C-alpha cells in the first residue's frame, strides 16, 4: 500500500492520461476534444517532471555547497519545449474550430457529419 | 567548409526560409524562395548521400556539444536516402506549386501557404537528420502542425474538418511517442538514439522498456496511418490542395515509417535482437491486412483523391510488411518502396492536380472522355497507376519483387502469394479509373483538347518518367536501399 501511495504523482499522471484520452474519443463537441487533448498532454508533462526528481535533491541552480544534490534539470527543459508544442497545437486546433463554425454553423461532430453527408 | 555543416544546413535552410516567406508578404516571391530552398536542400541531400555511401556515417555535433550530451545529427545510409527522397520530391513539386496554388488558395494566403510548406519540409528533413529521440519528436510536431495548416487551406470546407481530425489523431500519436521516449529516458538517462540502443542492452528487458516499446509502436502506427489507425488519412489527402496531397503522400508517411525503422532496429533491435520484437506476430499481419482492406475500400471510392489516399494506406501496409519479414531482402524491398512509392504517388497526385486545375474536384465518373481531352496528363496518370500495381519496367515492380523474395526467404509462401494477390486488387481499382478515362463516351464528344499548361505538366512527367526510369534501371535505388537494409540488420545484431 505504501509503495502505491509513494508514487502518487505517477498515479495522477496515469489518471489524467486516461481522462484526457477518454474525453477526446467520447465527446462530440470539438472544443471539449481540444480540452481532452490538453489534459492528455498535461499528464505527460507531469510524467516527465516526476522522473526528474532526485531524492533529497534541490532545485538545479548551482550553489556554493560542494555536497549539494541537484534534481535532474533535463526533463524540465524537455517539457518546456513540449509545453510550447502543446500551446501551438491548442491554438491551431481552436483556430480550426473557429473556421469550422464559420463554415458549418456548429461545432458538434454529429451535426457536422450530417451536413457533410449529402456531398459524398 | 560548407560540406562540413551540410547535415544541419539541409534542415536550417527551410526553417529560415519560412519566416522569410512571411516577411515577403506576396505569393510569387515566397514561391521563388520555396523553389530555391527546395532545390538547395535537394543538392545538399544528394551530396550527403554520396558522401555517406563512399565514406561511411557522418556525425555532426549541433552547436559543438559532443554527443551523447548534445544533439547529434547522424547521417547514415538509411536517413541519407530518406533526405534525398523528401527533398527531391519537394524539389519537383515546388515548380508545380505556383499555378496550382494560385488556382486553389486565395491570394492573401499564398505566402502563408509557402511558409507552412517550408516549415513542414524543415520538420520532415529534421526528423530524418537528427540522431536524438526528443529532437525527432519536436521536428515531428513542427512538420505535423504545418501540415494541418496546409490541409486546412484546401478549397472545400471539408478540408477544415479533415485537418481538425488529423490534428487530434496526429497529436495523440506524437504524444504517445513522447511518452515512450520518456520511459526509455527513465531507464537509460539518455536521448541519443545510438546511445539508447547501447545502454538498453546490458539492462535486459524490463516492464518500463516494454511499455515504452508499446507506446512508441502505437504512436508511430498512428503517424504512418497503419491499418487500423488510418482513419485520419483519406480525408486529409482528399480535401487538401493538390500540391499538399502530393507533398504529404510522397513524404509525410515515409518519414514516420523511417522512425519505425529507426526505433525498431536502431534502439530495440540493437538492444535485444530482432527476435524480441513483435515483428512476425503484429507488424506482418497488420501490414498484410492493410494491403488487402485498404485496396478493397479503394475499389469503392467515388472521389479520385480518396481512392489514391486509400491506396496509400495499402502501400504503407507493404512497407510495414517488409519490416515484419525482418530479413535483408524484405527490408530492401521496404526501403526501396519508400522511394518508389514516393515518386509513384507523387506523380499520381500531381496528375490529379492537373485534372483538378482544369475541371475542379475529380470523381472517377467525371473522368469520362478525358483520355482524349487531356492525353498527356492521363498518360502520366497511367504510368503512375502501372507503377502502383507493380507492372514490370515500373518502379513499383522492383519493390514488390524484393518483398516477394523476402517473403520466400523467410519461408512464408502464403505471404508471397498474398502480396501478388493484393496487387491484383490494385489492378481492379486502377482499371476503374482507366476505363472511365479512356473507354467511356465523353459527355461532350466534340470538346476540344484542353491539355494542362506546361508548368504543371513537366513536374508531373518528371515524376512519372522517374517511375519508368527507376523501374528499368533500379541499380542505384536498390543499391542504396540494400546498403541501408544491411546497415539496419547490422545494428540489430
Short mmCIF file of C-alpha atoms in Angstrom, two decimals, chain B residues 16-479:
data_model
loop_
_atom_site.label_atom_id
_atom_site.label_comp_id
_atom_site.label_asym_id
_atom_site.label_seq_id
_atom_site.Cartn_x
_atom_site.Cartn_y
_atom_site.Cartn_z
CA UNK B 16 14.94 30.07 -42.04
CA UNK B 17 13.02 30.28 -45.32
CA UNK B 18 9.65 30.03 -43.58
CA UNK B 19 9.77 33.33 -41.64
CA UNK B 20 11.27 34.99 -44.73
CA UNK B 21 8.12 33.97 -46.63
CA UNK B 22 6.08 35.82 -44.01
CA UNK B 23 8.22 38.93 -44.49
CA UNK B 24 7.84 38.79 -48.28
CA UNK B 25 4.04 39.03 -47.92
CA UNK B 26 3.37 38.14 -51.56
CA UNK B 27 2.70 34.75 -53.14
CA UNK B 28 5.12 34.98 -56.09
CA UNK B 29 8.37 35.86 -54.24
CA UNK B 30 7.50 33.38 -51.49
CA UNK B 31 7.12 30.73 -54.16
CA UNK B 32 10.50 31.68 -55.64
CA UNK B 33 12.11 31.32 -52.23
CA UNK B 34 10.46 27.94 -51.68
CA UNK B 35 11.72 26.79 -55.05
CA UNK B 36 15.29 27.94 -54.35
CA UNK B 37 15.33 26.40 -50.86
CA UNK B 38 13.93 23.07 -52.00
CA UNK B 39 16.49 22.83 -54.81
CA UNK B 40 19.37 23.72 -52.48
CA UNK B 41 18.17 21.12 -49.96
CA UNK B 42 17.93 18.55 -52.71
CA UNK B 43 21.51 19.26 -53.85
CA UNK B 44 22.69 19.09 -50.24
CA UNK B 45 20.90 15.80 -49.59
CA UNK B 46 22.33 14.19 -52.72
CA UNK B 47 25.84 15.32 -51.70
CA UNK B 48 25.25 13.82 -48.25
CA UNK B 49 24.06 10.50 -49.67
CA UNK B 50 27.12 10.31 -51.94
CA UNK B 51 29.38 11.12 -49.00
CA UNK B 52 27.78 8.53 -46.74
CA UNK B 53 27.86 5.78 -49.33
CA UNK B 54 31.55 6.33 -50.04
CA UNK B 55 32.90 7.36 -46.63
CA UNK B 56 30.51 5.98 -44.04
CA UNK B 57 28.38 7.52 -41.28
CA UNK B 58 28.60 11.28 -40.72
CA UNK B 59 28.18 12.54 -37.17
CA UNK B 60 27.54 16.25 -36.65
CA UNK B 61 27.51 17.77 -33.17
CA UNK B 62 24.93 20.54 -33.21
CA UNK B 63 26.30 23.71 -31.64
CA UNK B 64 29.58 21.93 -30.88
CA UNK B 65 28.15 19.96 -27.93
CA UNK B 66 29.58 16.47 -28.11
CA UNK B 67 27.09 13.63 -28.33
CA UNK B 68 25.55 11.90 -26.44
CA UNK B 69 25.08 15.04 -24.29
CA UNK B 70 24.46 17.44 -27.12
CA UNK B 71 22.07 16.88 -30.00
CA UNK B 72 23.71 14.80 -32.67
CA UNK B 73 22.80 14.85 -36.35
CA UNK B 74 23.76 11.45 -37.61
CA UNK B 75 23.61 10.69 -41.31
CA UNK B 76 23.82 7.02 -42.21
CA UNK B 77 22.83 5.17 -45.41
CA UNK B 78 19.17 4.95 -44.33
CA UNK B 79 18.42 8.54 -43.45
CA UNK B 80 20.64 9.91 -46.21
CA UNK B 81 18.36 8.08 -48.64
CA UNK B 82 15.33 9.47 -46.86
CA UNK B 83 16.70 13.02 -47.04
CA UNK B 84 17.06 12.55 -50.79
CA UNK B 85 13.51 11.18 -51.13
CA UNK B 86 11.95 14.08 -49.22
CA UNK B 87 13.99 16.89 -50.74
CA UNK B 88 13.93 15.53 -54.31
CA UNK B 89 10.15 15.08 -54.43
CA UNK B 90 9.72 18.53 -52.91
CA UNK B 91 12.13 19.98 -55.47
CA UNK B 92 9.96 18.52 -58.26
CA UNK B 93 6.67 19.55 -56.65
CA UNK B 94 7.81 23.14 -55.95
CA UNK B 95 7.74 24.39 -59.57
CA UNK B 96 4.29 22.82 -59.92
CA UNK B 97 3.04 24.67 -56.86
CA UNK B 98 2.87 28.15 -58.43
CA UNK B 99 -0.06 27.66 -60.80
CA UNK B 100 -1.79 25.00 -58.77
CA UNK B 101 -1.70 27.03 -55.56
CA UNK B 102 -2.75 30.16 -57.44
CA UNK B 103 -5.89 28.35 -58.58
CA UNK B 104 -6.79 26.89 -55.18
CA UNK B 105 -5.57 29.25 -52.45
CA UNK B 106 -6.74 32.87 -52.15
CA UNK B 107 -4.05 35.48 -52.95
CA UNK B 108 -3.78 36.88 -49.41
CA UNK B 109 -2.97 33.46 -48.01
CA UNK B 110 -0.42 32.28 -50.56
CA UNK B 111 2.72 33.49 -48.80
CA UNK B 112 1.42 31.81 -45.64
CA UNK B 113 0.92 28.63 -47.62
CA UNK B 114 4.57 28.63 -48.71
CA UNK B 115 5.74 29.44 -45.19
CA UNK B 116 3.82 26.41 -43.87
CA UNK B 117 5.18 24.25 -46.67
CA UNK B 118 8.79 25.21 -45.87
CA UNK B 119 8.18 24.57 -42.16
CA UNK B 120 6.76 21.18 -42.98
CA UNK B 121 9.79 20.44 -45.16
CA UNK B 122 12.13 21.54 -42.35
CA UNK B 123 10.31 19.25 -39.92
CA UNK B 124 10.43 16.25 -42.24
CA UNK B 125 14.12 16.73 -43.04
CA UNK B 126 14.82 17.31 -39.35
CA UNK B 127 13.23 14.01 -38.31
CA UNK B 128 15.41 12.27 -40.85
CA UNK B 129 18.65 14.06 -39.96
CA UNK B 130 18.53 14.03 -36.19
CA UNK B 131 20.02 11.31 -34.02
CA UNK B 132 18.20 12.46 -30.90
CA UNK B 133 14.88 10.93 -29.88
CA UNK B 134 13.40 14.06 -28.31
CA UNK B 135 14.57 16.26 -31.16
CA UNK B 136 12.79 13.86 -33.51
CA UNK B 137 9.56 14.44 -31.55
CA UNK B 138 9.95 18.22 -31.86
CA UNK B 139 10.53 18.02 -35.60
CA UNK B 140 7.61 15.62 -35.91
CA UNK B 141 5.37 18.23 -34.32
CA UNK B 142 6.81 21.01 -36.49
CA UNK B 143 6.03 19.05 -39.64
CA UNK B 144 2.64 17.91 -38.36
CA UNK B 145 1.42 21.33 -37.20
CA UNK B 146 2.36 22.87 -40.53
CA UNK B 147 0.74 20.05 -42.47
CA UNK B 148 -2.53 20.61 -40.55
CA UNK B 149 -2.39 24.20 -41.77
CA UNK B 150 -1.63 23.11 -45.33
CA UNK B 151 -4.55 20.67 -45.36
CA UNK B 152 -6.96 23.22 -43.93
CA UNK B 153 -6.21 25.54 -46.88
CA UNK B 154 -8.00 23.13 -49.22
CA UNK B 155 -10.85 24.56 -51.30
CA UNK B 156 -13.73 22.62 -49.70
CA UNK B 157 -14.95 23.29 -46.13
CA UNK B 158 -14.42 19.60 -45.50
CA UNK B 159 -10.69 20.35 -45.58
CA UNK B 160 -11.22 22.04 -42.20
CA UNK B 161 -12.80 19.03 -40.54
CA UNK B 162 -10.21 16.75 -42.14
CA UNK B 163 -7.41 18.94 -40.78
CA UNK B 164 -9.01 19.01 -37.32
CA UNK B 165 -9.38 15.25 -37.24
CA UNK B 166 -5.75 14.84 -38.32
CA UNK B 167 -4.73 17.35 -35.64
CA UNK B 168 -6.41 15.33 -32.90
CA UNK B 169 -5.12 11.93 -34.01
CA UNK B 170 -1.70 13.25 -35.00
CA UNK B 171 -1.25 14.91 -31.60
CA UNK B 172 -2.25 11.72 -29.81
CA UNK B 173 0.26 9.80 -31.94
CA UNK B 174 3.09 12.24 -31.32
CA UNK B 175 2.31 12.35 -27.59
CA UNK B 176 2.40 8.56 -27.44
CA UNK B 177 5.87 8.69 -28.98
CA UNK B 178 6.80 11.32 -26.38
CA UNK B 179 5.62 9.04 -23.55
CA UNK B 180 7.61 6.14 -25.00
CA UNK B 181 10.76 8.24 -25.30
CA UNK B 182 10.24 9.42 -21.69
CA UNK B 183 10.01 5.85 -20.43
CA UNK B 184 13.23 4.95 -22.24
CA UNK B 185 14.89 8.03 -20.77
CA UNK B 186 13.77 6.90 -17.31
CA UNK B 187 15.65 3.64 -17.73
CA UNK B 188 18.76 4.86 -19.54
CA UNK B 189 19.18 8.58 -18.85
CA UNK B 190 19.96 9.29 -22.49
CA UNK B 191 18.07 10.56 -25.51
CA UNK B 192 20.65 9.86 -28.19
CA UNK B 193 19.28 7.07 -30.37
CA UNK B 194 22.58 5.20 -30.79
CA UNK B 195 23.34 5.61 -27.10
CA UNK B 196 19.84 4.35 -26.21
CA UNK B 197 20.47 1.10 -28.05
CA UNK B 198 23.86 0.65 -26.40
CA UNK B 199 22.63 1.40 -22.88
CA UNK B 200 19.48 -0.69 -23.03
CA UNK B 201 21.37 -3.86 -23.99
CA UNK B 202 23.09 -4.61 -20.64
CA UNK B 203 19.96 -3.69 -18.65
CA UNK B 204 17.91 -6.52 -20.07
CA UNK B 205 14.19 -6.23 -20.73
CA UNK B 206 12.01 -4.85 -18.02
CA UNK B 207 8.47 -3.61 -17.83
CA UNK B 208 9.32 0.06 -18.36
CA UNK B 209 11.12 -0.72 -21.62
CA UNK B 210 8.28 -2.96 -22.84
CA UNK B 211 5.72 -0.25 -22.11
CA UNK B 212 7.97 2.26 -23.89
CA UNK B 213 8.08 -0.03 -26.92
CA UNK B 214 4.30 -0.32 -26.87
CA UNK B 215 3.76 3.46 -26.66
CA UNK B 216 6.28 4.18 -29.41
CA UNK B 217 4.79 1.48 -31.66
CA UNK B 218 1.24 2.77 -31.31
CA UNK B 219 2.34 6.39 -31.71
CA UNK B 220 4.26 5.66 -34.89
CA UNK B 221 1.45 3.46 -36.22
CA UNK B 222 -0.89 6.45 -35.86
CA UNK B 223 1.54 8.71 -37.70
CA UNK B 224 2.15 6.28 -40.57
CA UNK B 225 -1.59 5.54 -40.83
CA UNK B 226 -1.07 1.83 -40.33
CA UNK B 227 -4.37 -0.02 -40.51
CA UNK B 228 -6.50 0.16 -38.29
CA UNK B 229 -5.15 3.58 -37.19
CA UNK B 230 -5.50 5.15 -40.64
CA UNK B 231 -8.80 7.00 -40.10
CA UNK B 232 -7.29 10.47 -40.48
CA UNK B 233 -5.53 9.88 -43.77
CA UNK B 234 -8.19 9.51 -46.52
CA UNK B 235 -10.00 12.80 -45.84
CA UNK B 236 -6.78 14.68 -45.16
CA UNK B 237 -5.35 13.72 -48.56
CA UNK B 238 -8.66 14.04 -50.37
CA UNK B 239 -9.55 17.60 -49.33
CA UNK B 240 -6.07 19.16 -49.12
CA UNK B 241 -4.92 21.38 -52.02
CA UNK B 242 -3.47 19.28 -54.86
CA UNK B 243 0.12 20.29 -54.14
CA UNK B 244 -0.28 19.37 -50.48
CA UNK B 245 -1.78 15.97 -51.30
CA UNK B 246 1.24 15.20 -53.47
CA UNK B 247 3.69 16.61 -50.91
CA UNK B 248 2.21 14.71 -47.97
CA UNK B 249 1.55 11.48 -49.83
CA UNK B 250 5.14 11.45 -51.08
CA UNK B 251 6.81 12.47 -47.83
CA UNK B 252 4.87 12.56 -44.57
CA UNK B 253 4.12 8.87 -44.07
CA UNK B 254 7.60 7.97 -45.39
CA UNK B 255 9.29 9.94 -42.66
CA UNK B 256 7.08 8.38 -40.00
CA UNK B 257 7.93 4.97 -41.41
CA UNK B 258 11.58 5.92 -41.11
CA UNK B 259 11.00 6.48 -37.39
CA UNK B 260 9.63 2.95 -37.21
CA UNK B 261 12.84 1.62 -38.80
CA UNK B 262 14.97 3.76 -36.52
CA UNK B 263 13.32 2.73 -33.27
CA UNK B 264 12.78 -0.91 -34.12
CA UNK B 265 16.22 -1.63 -35.50
CA UNK B 266 18.39 1.15 -34.03
CA UNK B 267 17.07 1.07 -30.47
CA UNK B 268 15.12 -2.08 -29.60
CA UNK B 269 16.74 -4.36 -32.19
CA UNK B 270 20.20 -3.15 -31.23
CA UNK B 271 19.49 -3.81 -27.56
CA UNK B 272 17.61 -7.10 -27.62
CA UNK B 273 17.88 -8.56 -31.12
CA UNK B 274 15.04 -8.75 -33.59
CA UNK B 275 13.58 -11.90 -32.02
CA UNK B 276 12.43 -9.86 -29.04
CA UNK B 277 10.29 -7.60 -31.24
CA UNK B 278 6.71 -8.38 -32.26
CA UNK B 279 7.58 -8.38 -35.96
CA UNK B 280 6.01 -11.58 -37.23
CA UNK B 281 3.15 -11.56 -34.77
CA UNK B 282 1.98 -7.94 -35.13
CA UNK B 283 3.66 -5.98 -37.93
CA UNK B 284 3.49 -8.67 -40.60
CA UNK B 285 -0.24 -9.44 -40.18
CA UNK B 286 -1.16 -5.76 -39.84
CA UNK B 287 0.79 -4.92 -42.99
CA UNK B 288 -0.96 -7.67 -44.93
CA UNK B 289 -4.40 -6.71 -43.64
CA UNK B 290 -3.71 -3.07 -44.53
CA UNK B 291 -2.72 -4.02 -48.07
CA UNK B 292 -5.92 -6.01 -48.55
CA UNK B 293 -8.53 -4.00 -46.69
CA UNK B 294 -7.39 -0.60 -47.97
CA UNK B 295 -7.24 -1.88 -51.55
CA UNK B 296 -10.77 -3.24 -51.26
CA UNK B 297 -12.02 0.05 -49.82
CA UNK B 298 -10.24 1.91 -52.64
CA UNK B 299 -12.30 -0.15 -55.10
CA UNK B 300 -15.48 1.53 -53.90
CA UNK B 301 -14.33 5.13 -53.77
CA UNK B 302 -16.11 7.68 -55.92
CA UNK B 303 -13.65 10.51 -55.38
CA UNK B 304 -10.36 10.09 -57.22
CA UNK B 305 -8.17 11.56 -54.49
CA UNK B 306 -9.82 9.41 -51.83
CA UNK B 307 -9.15 6.38 -53.99
CA UNK B 308 -5.46 7.30 -54.14
CA UNK B 309 -5.44 8.00 -50.40
CA UNK B 310 -6.75 4.53 -49.59
CA UNK B 311 -4.18 3.12 -51.93
CA UNK B 312 -1.57 4.98 -49.85
CA UNK B 313 -2.81 3.15 -46.75
CA UNK B 314 -2.31 -0.10 -48.66
CA UNK B 315 1.21 0.90 -49.68
CA UNK B 316 2.11 1.71 -46.07
CA UNK B 317 0.99 -1.85 -45.41
CA UNK B 318 3.58 -3.18 -47.87
CA UNK B 319 6.40 -1.27 -46.21
CA UNK B 320 5.36 -2.46 -42.74
CA UNK B 321 5.10 -5.98 -44.11
CA UNK B 322 8.68 -5.68 -45.36
CA UNK B 323 9.79 -4.65 -41.86
CA UNK B 324 7.85 -7.61 -40.44
CA UNK B 325 9.77 -10.03 -42.65
CA UNK B 326 12.97 -8.84 -40.94
CA UNK B 327 15.42 -10.19 -43.49
CA UNK B 328 17.77 -8.46 -45.90
CA UNK B 329 15.58 -8.84 -48.99
CA UNK B 330 12.33 -7.88 -47.27
CA UNK B 331 13.93 -4.84 -45.69
CA UNK B 332 15.48 -3.80 -49.00
CA UNK B 333 12.02 -4.06 -50.54
CA UNK B 334 10.53 -1.95 -47.75
CA UNK B 335 13.19 0.76 -48.04
CA UNK B 336 13.20 0.90 -51.82
CA UNK B 337 9.39 1.08 -51.65
CA UNK B 338 9.73 4.27 -49.60
CA UNK B 339 11.43 5.81 -52.63
CA UNK B 340 9.36 4.14 -55.32
CA UNK B 341 6.07 4.88 -53.66
CA UNK B 342 7.09 8.50 -53.09
CA UNK B 343 7.64 9.07 -56.82
CA UNK B 344 4.64 6.94 -57.82
CA UNK B 345 2.12 8.60 -55.52
CA UNK B 346 3.72 11.98 -56.19
CA UNK B 347 3.16 11.52 -59.93
CA UNK B 348 -0.42 10.32 -59.42
CA UNK B 349 -1.44 13.16 -57.12
CA UNK B 350 0.23 15.72 -59.40
CA UNK B 351 -1.68 14.25 -62.37
CA UNK B 352 -4.93 14.50 -60.42
CA UNK B 353 -3.94 18.08 -59.54
CA UNK B 354 -3.63 18.78 -63.29
CA UNK B 355 -7.12 17.38 -63.85
CA UNK B 356 -8.42 19.45 -60.94
CA UNK B 357 -6.78 22.57 -62.41
CA UNK B 358 -8.96 22.17 -65.50
CA UNK B 359 -12.06 20.59 -64.04
CA UNK B 360 -12.38 21.13 -60.29
CA UNK B 361 -12.86 18.22 -57.92
CA UNK B 362 -12.48 14.88 -59.59
CA UNK B 363 -14.69 11.86 -59.32
CA UNK B 364 -13.99 8.61 -61.12
CA UNK B 365 -17.11 9.02 -63.25
CA UNK B 366 -16.15 12.60 -64.07
CA UNK B 367 -13.07 11.33 -65.90
CA UNK B 368 -15.15 10.17 -68.88
CA UNK B 369 -13.51 11.22 -72.12
CA UNK B 370 -10.52 12.89 -70.50
CA UNK B 371 -8.19 10.32 -72.09
CA UNK B 372 -8.77 12.18 -75.34
CA UNK B 373 -9.12 15.71 -74.00
CA UNK B 374 -6.00 15.67 -71.82
CA UNK B 375 -3.90 12.88 -73.31
CA UNK B 376 -0.55 13.82 -71.79
CA UNK B 377 -1.93 14.25 -68.26
CA UNK B 378 -3.84 10.99 -68.43
CA UNK B 379 -0.78 9.21 -69.83
CA UNK B 380 1.23 10.36 -66.80
CA UNK B 381 -1.57 9.03 -64.61
CA UNK B 382 -1.44 5.69 -66.43
CA UNK B 383 2.33 5.40 -65.85
CA UNK B 384 1.87 6.14 -62.14
CA UNK B 385 -1.01 3.69 -61.92
CA UNK B 386 1.01 0.92 -63.57
CA UNK B 387 3.80 1.55 -61.10
CA UNK B 388 1.26 1.40 -58.28
CA UNK B 389 0.19 -2.06 -59.43
CA UNK B 390 3.79 -3.15 -59.86
CA UNK B 391 3.90 -3.91 -63.60
CA UNK B 392 7.44 -4.87 -64.72
CA UNK B 393 9.55 -1.96 -66.01
CA UNK B 394 7.99 0.39 -63.47
CA UNK B 395 9.42 1.35 -60.09
CA UNK B 396 6.64 -0.40 -58.17
CA UNK B 397 7.64 -3.74 -59.64
CA UNK B 398 11.12 -3.57 -58.13
CA UNK B 399 9.94 -3.04 -54.58
CA UNK B 400 7.30 -5.75 -54.80
CA UNK B 401 9.86 -8.11 -56.31
CA UNK B 402 12.11 -7.72 -53.28
CA UNK B 403 9.18 -8.05 -50.91
CA UNK B 404 8.13 -11.32 -52.53
CA UNK B 405 11.73 -12.62 -52.42
CA UNK B 406 11.92 -11.57 -48.77
CA UNK B 407 8.72 -13.49 -48.00
CA UNK B 408 10.03 -16.61 -49.76
CA UNK B 409 13.39 -16.37 -47.96
CA UNK B 410 11.53 -16.14 -44.68
CA UNK B 411 9.75 -19.35 -45.64
CA UNK B 412 6.39 -17.61 -45.77
CA UNK B 413 4.91 -18.75 -49.06
CA UNK B 414 1.36 -17.65 -48.22
CA UNK B 415 2.64 -14.11 -47.63
CA UNK B 416 4.37 -14.08 -51.02
CA UNK B 417 1.14 -15.19 -52.68
CA UNK B 418 -0.83 -12.62 -50.70
CA UNK B 419 1.44 -9.81 -51.92
CA UNK B 420 0.73 -10.80 -55.52
CA UNK B 421 -2.97 -11.24 -54.82
CA UNK B 422 -3.28 -7.79 -53.24
CA UNK B 423 -1.60 -6.33 -56.34
CA UNK B 424 -4.48 -7.80 -58.33
CA UNK B 425 -6.82 -5.68 -56.21
CA UNK B 426 -4.74 -2.68 -57.26
CA UNK B 427 -5.31 -3.72 -60.88
CA UNK B 428 -9.03 -3.63 -60.18
CA UNK B 429 -9.19 -0.14 -58.67
CA UNK B 430 -6.80 1.30 -61.21
CA UNK B 431 -8.82 -0.27 -64.02
CA UNK B 432 -11.96 1.55 -62.87
CA UNK B 433 -10.14 4.85 -63.37
CA UNK B 434 -8.63 3.95 -66.72
CA UNK B 435 -11.89 2.52 -68.02
CA UNK B 436 -13.65 5.77 -67.17
CA UNK B 437 -10.98 7.92 -68.75
CA UNK B 438 -10.44 6.03 -71.99
CA UNK B 439 -13.41 3.79 -72.77
CA UNK B 440 -16.47 5.69 -71.60
CA UNK B 441 -18.00 8.13 -74.06
CA UNK B 442 -17.26 11.76 -73.27
CA UNK B 443 -20.24 13.85 -72.09
CA UNK B 444 -19.42 16.41 -74.82
CA UNK B 445 -17.89 14.36 -77.65
CA UNK B 446 -16.66 17.36 -79.59
CA UNK B 447 -14.99 19.21 -76.74
CA UNK B 448 -11.58 20.48 -77.88
CA UNK B 449 -8.31 19.25 -76.50
CA UNK B 450 -7.68 21.01 -73.25
CA UNK B 451 -4.20 19.99 -72.12
CA UNK B 452 -2.72 21.20 -68.85
CA UNK B 453 -0.19 24.08 -69.00
CA UNK B 454 3.44 23.03 -69.26
CA UNK B 455 4.39 24.33 -65.81
CA UNK B 456 2.09 21.70 -64.32
CA UNK B 457 2.73 19.01 -66.87
CA UNK B 458 6.54 18.99 -66.74
CA UNK B 459 6.84 18.23 -62.99
CA UNK B 460 4.13 15.58 -63.32
CA UNK B 461 6.00 13.91 -66.13
CA UNK B 462 9.32 14.23 -64.30
CA UNK B 463 7.92 12.01 -61.54
CA UNK B 464 6.11 9.73 -63.98
CA UNK B 465 9.31 9.44 -66.01
CA UNK B 466 11.20 8.63 -62.82
CA UNK B 467 8.75 5.76 -62.23
CA UNK B 468 9.81 4.26 -65.57
CA UNK B 469 13.49 5.15 -65.27
CA UNK B 470 13.91 3.62 -61.82
CA UNK B 471 11.79 0.68 -62.93
CA UNK B 472 14.15 -0.17 -65.79
CA UNK B 473 17.40 0.74 -64.08
CA UNK B 474 16.84 0.09 -60.39
CA UNK B 475 20.54 -0.43 -59.64
CA UNK B 476 21.07 2.93 -57.93
CA UNK B 477 17.92 2.87 -55.79
CA UNK B 478 18.21 -0.80 -54.93
CA UNK B 479 21.93 -0.32 -54.27
#
